[in-house]
PDB file of C-alpha atoms in Angstrom:
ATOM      1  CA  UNK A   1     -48.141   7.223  16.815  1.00  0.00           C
ATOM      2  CA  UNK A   2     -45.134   6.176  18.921  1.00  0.00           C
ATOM      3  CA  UNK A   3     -44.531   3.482  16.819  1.00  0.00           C
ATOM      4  CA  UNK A   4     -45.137   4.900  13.348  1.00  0.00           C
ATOM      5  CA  UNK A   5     -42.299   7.087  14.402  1.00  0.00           C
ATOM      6  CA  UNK A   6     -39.927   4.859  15.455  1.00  0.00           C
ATOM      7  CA  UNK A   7     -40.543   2.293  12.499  1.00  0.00           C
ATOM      8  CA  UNK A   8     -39.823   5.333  10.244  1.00  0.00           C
ATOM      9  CA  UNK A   9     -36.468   6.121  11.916  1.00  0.00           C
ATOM     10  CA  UNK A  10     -35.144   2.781  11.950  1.00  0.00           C
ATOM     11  CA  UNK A  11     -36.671   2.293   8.026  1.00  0.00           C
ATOM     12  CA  UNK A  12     -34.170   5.200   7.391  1.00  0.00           C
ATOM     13  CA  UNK A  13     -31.168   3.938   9.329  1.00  0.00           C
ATOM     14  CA  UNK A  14     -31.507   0.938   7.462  1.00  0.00           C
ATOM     15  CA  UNK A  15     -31.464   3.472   4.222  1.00  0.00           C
ATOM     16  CA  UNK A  16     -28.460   5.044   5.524  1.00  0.00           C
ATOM     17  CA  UNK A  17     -26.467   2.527   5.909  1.00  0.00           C
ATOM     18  CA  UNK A  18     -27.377   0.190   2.662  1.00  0.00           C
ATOM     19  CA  UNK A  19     -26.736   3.552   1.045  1.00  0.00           C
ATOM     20  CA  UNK A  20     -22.941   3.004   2.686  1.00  0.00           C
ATOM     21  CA  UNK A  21     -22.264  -0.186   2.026  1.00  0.00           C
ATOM     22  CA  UNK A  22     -23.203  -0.118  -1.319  1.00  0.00           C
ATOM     23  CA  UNK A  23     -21.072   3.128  -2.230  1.00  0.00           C
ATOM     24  CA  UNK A  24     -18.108   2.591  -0.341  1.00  0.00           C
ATOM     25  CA  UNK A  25     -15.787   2.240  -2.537  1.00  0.00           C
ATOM     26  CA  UNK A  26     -12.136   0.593  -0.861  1.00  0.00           C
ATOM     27  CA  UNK A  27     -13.190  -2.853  -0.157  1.00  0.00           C
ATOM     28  CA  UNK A  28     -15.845  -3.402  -3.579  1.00  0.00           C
ATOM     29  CA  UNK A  29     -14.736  -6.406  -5.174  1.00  0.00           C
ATOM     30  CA  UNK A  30     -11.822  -7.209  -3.189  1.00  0.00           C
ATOM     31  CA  UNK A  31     -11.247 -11.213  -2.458  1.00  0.00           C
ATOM     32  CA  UNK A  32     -11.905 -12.152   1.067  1.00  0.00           C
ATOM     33  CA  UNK A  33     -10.064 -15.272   2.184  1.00  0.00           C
ATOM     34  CA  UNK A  34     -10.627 -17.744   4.722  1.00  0.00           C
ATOM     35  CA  UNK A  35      -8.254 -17.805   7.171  1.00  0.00           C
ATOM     36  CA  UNK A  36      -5.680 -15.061   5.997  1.00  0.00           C
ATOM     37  CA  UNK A  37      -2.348 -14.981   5.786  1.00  0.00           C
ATOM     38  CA  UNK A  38      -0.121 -12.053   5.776  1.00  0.00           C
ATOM     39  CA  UNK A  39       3.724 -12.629   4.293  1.00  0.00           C
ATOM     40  CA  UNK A  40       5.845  -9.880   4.381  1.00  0.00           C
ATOM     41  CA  UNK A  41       8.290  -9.572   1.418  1.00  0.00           C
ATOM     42  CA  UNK A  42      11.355  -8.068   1.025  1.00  0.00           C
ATOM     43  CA  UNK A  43      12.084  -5.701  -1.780  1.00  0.00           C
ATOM     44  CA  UNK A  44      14.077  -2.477  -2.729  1.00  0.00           C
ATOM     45  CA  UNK A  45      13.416   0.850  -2.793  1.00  0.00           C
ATOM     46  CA  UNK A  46      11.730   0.140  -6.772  1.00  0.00           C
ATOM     47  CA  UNK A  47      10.272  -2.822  -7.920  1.00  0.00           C
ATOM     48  CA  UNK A  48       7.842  -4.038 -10.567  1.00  0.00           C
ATOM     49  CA  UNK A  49       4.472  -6.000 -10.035  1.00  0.00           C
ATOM     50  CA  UNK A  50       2.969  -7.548 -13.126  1.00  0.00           C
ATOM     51  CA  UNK A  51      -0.644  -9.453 -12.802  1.00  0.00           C
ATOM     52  CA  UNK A  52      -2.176 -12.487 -14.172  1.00  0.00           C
ATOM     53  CA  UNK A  53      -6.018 -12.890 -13.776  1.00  0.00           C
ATOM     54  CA  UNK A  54      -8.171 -10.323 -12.291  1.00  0.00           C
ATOM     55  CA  UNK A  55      -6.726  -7.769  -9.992  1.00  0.00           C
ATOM     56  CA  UNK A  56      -7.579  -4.012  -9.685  1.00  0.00           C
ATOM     57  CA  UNK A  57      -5.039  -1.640  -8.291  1.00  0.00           C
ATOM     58  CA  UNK A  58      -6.800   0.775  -5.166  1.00  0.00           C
ATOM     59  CA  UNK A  59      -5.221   3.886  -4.185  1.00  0.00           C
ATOM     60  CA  UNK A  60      -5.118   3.320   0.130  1.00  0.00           C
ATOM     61  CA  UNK A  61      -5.243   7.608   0.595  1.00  0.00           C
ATOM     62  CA  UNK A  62      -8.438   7.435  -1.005  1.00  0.00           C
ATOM     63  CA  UNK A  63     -10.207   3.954  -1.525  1.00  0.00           C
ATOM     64  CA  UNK A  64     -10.187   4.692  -5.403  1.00  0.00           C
ATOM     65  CA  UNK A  65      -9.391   2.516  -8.033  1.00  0.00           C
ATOM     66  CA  UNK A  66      -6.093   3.462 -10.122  1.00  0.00           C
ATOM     67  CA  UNK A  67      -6.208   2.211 -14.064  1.00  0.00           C
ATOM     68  CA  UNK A  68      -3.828   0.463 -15.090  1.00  0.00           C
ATOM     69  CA  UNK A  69      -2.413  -2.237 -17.773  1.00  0.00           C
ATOM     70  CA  UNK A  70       1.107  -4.394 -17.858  1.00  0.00           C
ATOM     71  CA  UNK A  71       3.488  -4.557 -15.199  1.00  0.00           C
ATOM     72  CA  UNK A  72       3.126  -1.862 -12.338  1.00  0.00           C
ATOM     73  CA  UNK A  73       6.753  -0.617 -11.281  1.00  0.00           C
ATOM     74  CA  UNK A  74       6.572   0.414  -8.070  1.00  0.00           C
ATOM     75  CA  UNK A  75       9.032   3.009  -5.998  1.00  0.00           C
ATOM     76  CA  UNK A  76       9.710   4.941  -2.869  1.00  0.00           C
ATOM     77  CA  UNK A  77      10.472   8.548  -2.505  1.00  0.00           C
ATOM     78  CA  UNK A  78      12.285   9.563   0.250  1.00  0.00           C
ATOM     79  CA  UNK A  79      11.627  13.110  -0.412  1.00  0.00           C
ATOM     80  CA  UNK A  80       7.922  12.945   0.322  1.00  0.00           C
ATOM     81  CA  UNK A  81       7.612   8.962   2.000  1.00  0.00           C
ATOM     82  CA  UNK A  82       5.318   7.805  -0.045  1.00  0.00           C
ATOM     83  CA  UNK A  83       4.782   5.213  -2.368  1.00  0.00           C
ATOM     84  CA  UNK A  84       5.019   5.786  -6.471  1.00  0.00           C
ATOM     85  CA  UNK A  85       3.270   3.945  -8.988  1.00  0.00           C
ATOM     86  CA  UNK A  86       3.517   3.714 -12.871  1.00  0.00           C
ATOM     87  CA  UNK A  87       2.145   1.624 -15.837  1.00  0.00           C
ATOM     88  CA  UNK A  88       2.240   0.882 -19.414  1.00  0.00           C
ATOM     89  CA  UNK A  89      -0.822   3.199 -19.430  1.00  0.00           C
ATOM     90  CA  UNK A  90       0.575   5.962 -17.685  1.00  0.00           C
ATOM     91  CA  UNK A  91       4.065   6.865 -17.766  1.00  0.00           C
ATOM     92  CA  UNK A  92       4.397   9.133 -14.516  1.00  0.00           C
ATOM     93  CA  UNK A  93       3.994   8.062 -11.100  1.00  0.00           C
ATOM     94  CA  UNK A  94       0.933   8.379  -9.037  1.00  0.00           C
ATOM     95  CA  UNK A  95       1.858   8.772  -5.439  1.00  0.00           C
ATOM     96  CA  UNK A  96       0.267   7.635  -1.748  1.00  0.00           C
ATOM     97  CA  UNK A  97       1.440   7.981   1.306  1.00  0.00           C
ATOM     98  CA  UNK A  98      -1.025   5.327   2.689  1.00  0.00           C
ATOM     99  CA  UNK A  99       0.480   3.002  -0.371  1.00  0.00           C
ATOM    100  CA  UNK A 100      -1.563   0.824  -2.431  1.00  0.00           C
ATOM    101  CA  UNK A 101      -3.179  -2.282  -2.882  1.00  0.00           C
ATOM    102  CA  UNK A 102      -3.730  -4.996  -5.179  1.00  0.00           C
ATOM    103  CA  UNK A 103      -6.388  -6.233  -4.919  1.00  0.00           C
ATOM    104  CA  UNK A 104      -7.818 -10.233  -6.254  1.00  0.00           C
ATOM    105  CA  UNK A 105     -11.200  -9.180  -7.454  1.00  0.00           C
ATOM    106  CA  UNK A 106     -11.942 -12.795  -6.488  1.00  0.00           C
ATOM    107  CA  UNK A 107     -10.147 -16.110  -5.353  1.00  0.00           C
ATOM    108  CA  UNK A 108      -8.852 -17.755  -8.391  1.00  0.00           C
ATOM    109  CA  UNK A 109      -5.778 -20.136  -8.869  1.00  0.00           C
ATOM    110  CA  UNK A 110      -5.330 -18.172 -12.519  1.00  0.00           C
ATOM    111  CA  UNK A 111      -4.344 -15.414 -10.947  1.00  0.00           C
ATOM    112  CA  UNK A 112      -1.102 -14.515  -9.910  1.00  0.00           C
ATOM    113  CA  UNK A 113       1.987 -11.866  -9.563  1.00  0.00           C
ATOM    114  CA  UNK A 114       5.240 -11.810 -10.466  1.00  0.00           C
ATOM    115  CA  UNK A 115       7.567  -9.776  -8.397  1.00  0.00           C
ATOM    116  CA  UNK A 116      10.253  -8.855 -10.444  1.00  0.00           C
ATOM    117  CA  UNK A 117      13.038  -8.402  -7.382  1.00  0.00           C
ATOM    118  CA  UNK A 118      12.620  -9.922  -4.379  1.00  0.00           C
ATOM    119  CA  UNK A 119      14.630 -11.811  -1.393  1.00  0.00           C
ATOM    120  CA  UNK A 120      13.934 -15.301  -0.785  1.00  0.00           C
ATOM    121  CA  UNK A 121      14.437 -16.757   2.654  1.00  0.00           C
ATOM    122  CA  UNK A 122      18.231 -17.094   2.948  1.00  0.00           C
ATOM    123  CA  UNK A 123      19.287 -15.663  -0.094  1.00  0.00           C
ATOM    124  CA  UNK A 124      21.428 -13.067  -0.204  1.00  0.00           C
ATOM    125  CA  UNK A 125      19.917 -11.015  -3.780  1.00  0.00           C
ATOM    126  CA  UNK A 126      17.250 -10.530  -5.407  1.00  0.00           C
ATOM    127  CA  UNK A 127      14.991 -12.552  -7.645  1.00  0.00           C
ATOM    128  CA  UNK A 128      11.896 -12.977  -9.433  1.00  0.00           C
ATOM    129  CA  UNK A 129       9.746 -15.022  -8.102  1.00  0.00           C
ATOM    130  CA  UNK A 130       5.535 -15.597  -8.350  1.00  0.00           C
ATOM    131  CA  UNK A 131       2.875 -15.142  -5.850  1.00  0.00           C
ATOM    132  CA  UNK A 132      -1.035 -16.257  -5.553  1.00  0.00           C
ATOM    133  CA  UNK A 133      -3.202 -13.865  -4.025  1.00  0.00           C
ATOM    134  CA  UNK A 134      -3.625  -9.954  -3.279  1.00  0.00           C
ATOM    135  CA  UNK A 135      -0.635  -7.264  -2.835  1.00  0.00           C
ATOM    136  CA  UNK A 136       0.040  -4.638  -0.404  1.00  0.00           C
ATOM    137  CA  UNK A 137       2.643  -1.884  -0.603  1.00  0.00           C
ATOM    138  CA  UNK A 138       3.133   0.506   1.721  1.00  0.00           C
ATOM    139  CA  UNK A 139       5.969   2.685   3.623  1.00  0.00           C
ATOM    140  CA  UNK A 140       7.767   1.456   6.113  1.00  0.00           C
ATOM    141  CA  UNK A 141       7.878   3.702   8.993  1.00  0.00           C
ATOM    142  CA  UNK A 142      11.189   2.118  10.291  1.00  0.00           C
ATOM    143  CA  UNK A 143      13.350   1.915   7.587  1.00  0.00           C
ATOM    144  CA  UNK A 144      11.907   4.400   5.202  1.00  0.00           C
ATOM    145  CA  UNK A 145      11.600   1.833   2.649  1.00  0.00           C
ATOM    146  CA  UNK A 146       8.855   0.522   1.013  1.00  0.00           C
ATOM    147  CA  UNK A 147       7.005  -2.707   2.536  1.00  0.00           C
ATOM    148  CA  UNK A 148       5.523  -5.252   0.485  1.00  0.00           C
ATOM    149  CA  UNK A 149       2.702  -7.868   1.874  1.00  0.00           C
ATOM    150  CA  UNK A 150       1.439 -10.986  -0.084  1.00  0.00           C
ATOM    151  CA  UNK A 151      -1.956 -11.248   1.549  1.00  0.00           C
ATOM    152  CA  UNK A 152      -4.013 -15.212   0.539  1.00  0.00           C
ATOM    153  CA  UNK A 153      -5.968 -17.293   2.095  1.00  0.00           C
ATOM    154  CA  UNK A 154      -4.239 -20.506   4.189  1.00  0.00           C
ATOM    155  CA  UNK A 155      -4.657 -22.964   1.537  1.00  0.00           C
ATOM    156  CA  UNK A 156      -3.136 -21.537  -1.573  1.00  0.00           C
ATOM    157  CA  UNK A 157       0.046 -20.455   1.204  1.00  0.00           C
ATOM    158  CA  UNK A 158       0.479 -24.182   1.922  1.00  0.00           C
ATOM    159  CA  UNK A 159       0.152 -24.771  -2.001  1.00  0.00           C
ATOM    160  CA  UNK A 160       2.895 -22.376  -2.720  1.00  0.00           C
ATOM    161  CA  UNK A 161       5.235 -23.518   0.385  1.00  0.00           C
ATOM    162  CA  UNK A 162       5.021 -26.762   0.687  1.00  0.00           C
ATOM    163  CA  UNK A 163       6.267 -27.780  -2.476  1.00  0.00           C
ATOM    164  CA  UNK A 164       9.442 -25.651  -1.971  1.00  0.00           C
ATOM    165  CA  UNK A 165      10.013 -26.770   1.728  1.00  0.00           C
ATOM    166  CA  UNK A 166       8.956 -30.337   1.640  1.00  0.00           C
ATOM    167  CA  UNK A 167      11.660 -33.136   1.781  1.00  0.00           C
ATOM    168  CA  UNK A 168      11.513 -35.338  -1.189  1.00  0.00           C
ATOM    169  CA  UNK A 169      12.092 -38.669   1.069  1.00  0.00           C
ATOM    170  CA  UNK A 170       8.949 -37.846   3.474  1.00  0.00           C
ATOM    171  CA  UNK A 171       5.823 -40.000   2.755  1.00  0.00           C
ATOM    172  CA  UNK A 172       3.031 -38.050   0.590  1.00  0.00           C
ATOM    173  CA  UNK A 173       0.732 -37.888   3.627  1.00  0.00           C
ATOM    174  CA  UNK A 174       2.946 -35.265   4.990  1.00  0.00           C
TER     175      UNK A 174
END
């Protein structure tokens, strides 16, 4: 009887939490990357995004996905610190004050984003430059300004770096 009982509970645990995992909704589809790596960018107060490949756009305030199409512009109000958002589908801004995320539905060297102004180490303005993986934008508490992230996996860092940073004299091996 004991056991009837506790076979039942556990049974609807388990139903409990398969019921969680399969509705939550902030992490569905996202890439997951071996051995992450976090690069903080530097960008001003409005900037513009625009994706190659498959990428969905989550609100961070609420896990939910945001539509979207073409280049996401991106800004920060100082008024109410939060993050702004705006498409080619939508021409007002949706705001967070958690930010946003964007999100590599799953690892693929086709996709990509172009960020349309930002500093390169030792540069002294702004540029557009292209990045593999997922995007995170959110306030910075310090500054008051927003704070962009280029979140990938180890290997396609190295493939993005390296080239840049590697002496043309060295061997190949390094």
């Amino acid at each position: 009887m004991k056991l009837r009982k506790v076979t039942k509970g556990i049974l609807a645990f388990l139903f409990v939490l398969t019921g969680f995992f399969t509705f939550s909704d902030f992490k569905a589809n996202a890439a997951s990357y071996d051995d992450q790596v976090n690069v903080r960018l530097v960008v001003p107060e409005t900037f513009k995004l625009t994706p190659t490949g498959s990428y969905r756009l989550v609100n961070v305030d609420n896990g939910r996905s945001v539509d979207y199409r073409g280049s996401l512009e991106f800004r920060y109000s100082r008024t109410s610190n939060a993050i702004g958002v705006r498409s080619d589908l939508n021409n007002s801004y949706i705001y967070s004050g958690r930010g946003f995320r964007l999100e590599e539905r799953t690892p693929s060297s086709g996709n990509s984003v172009v960020v349309n102004q930002v500093r390169v180490a030792g540069a002294a303005s702004y540029t557009s430059n292209t990045y593999r993986g997922s995007m995170s934008v959110r306030v910075n508490e310090n500054d008051r300004r927003p704070r962009l992230h280029n979140e990938l996996g180890i290997e396609d860092y190295l493939k993005g770096v390296v080239p840049r940073e590697a002496i043309a004299s060295w061997p190949i091996e390094a």
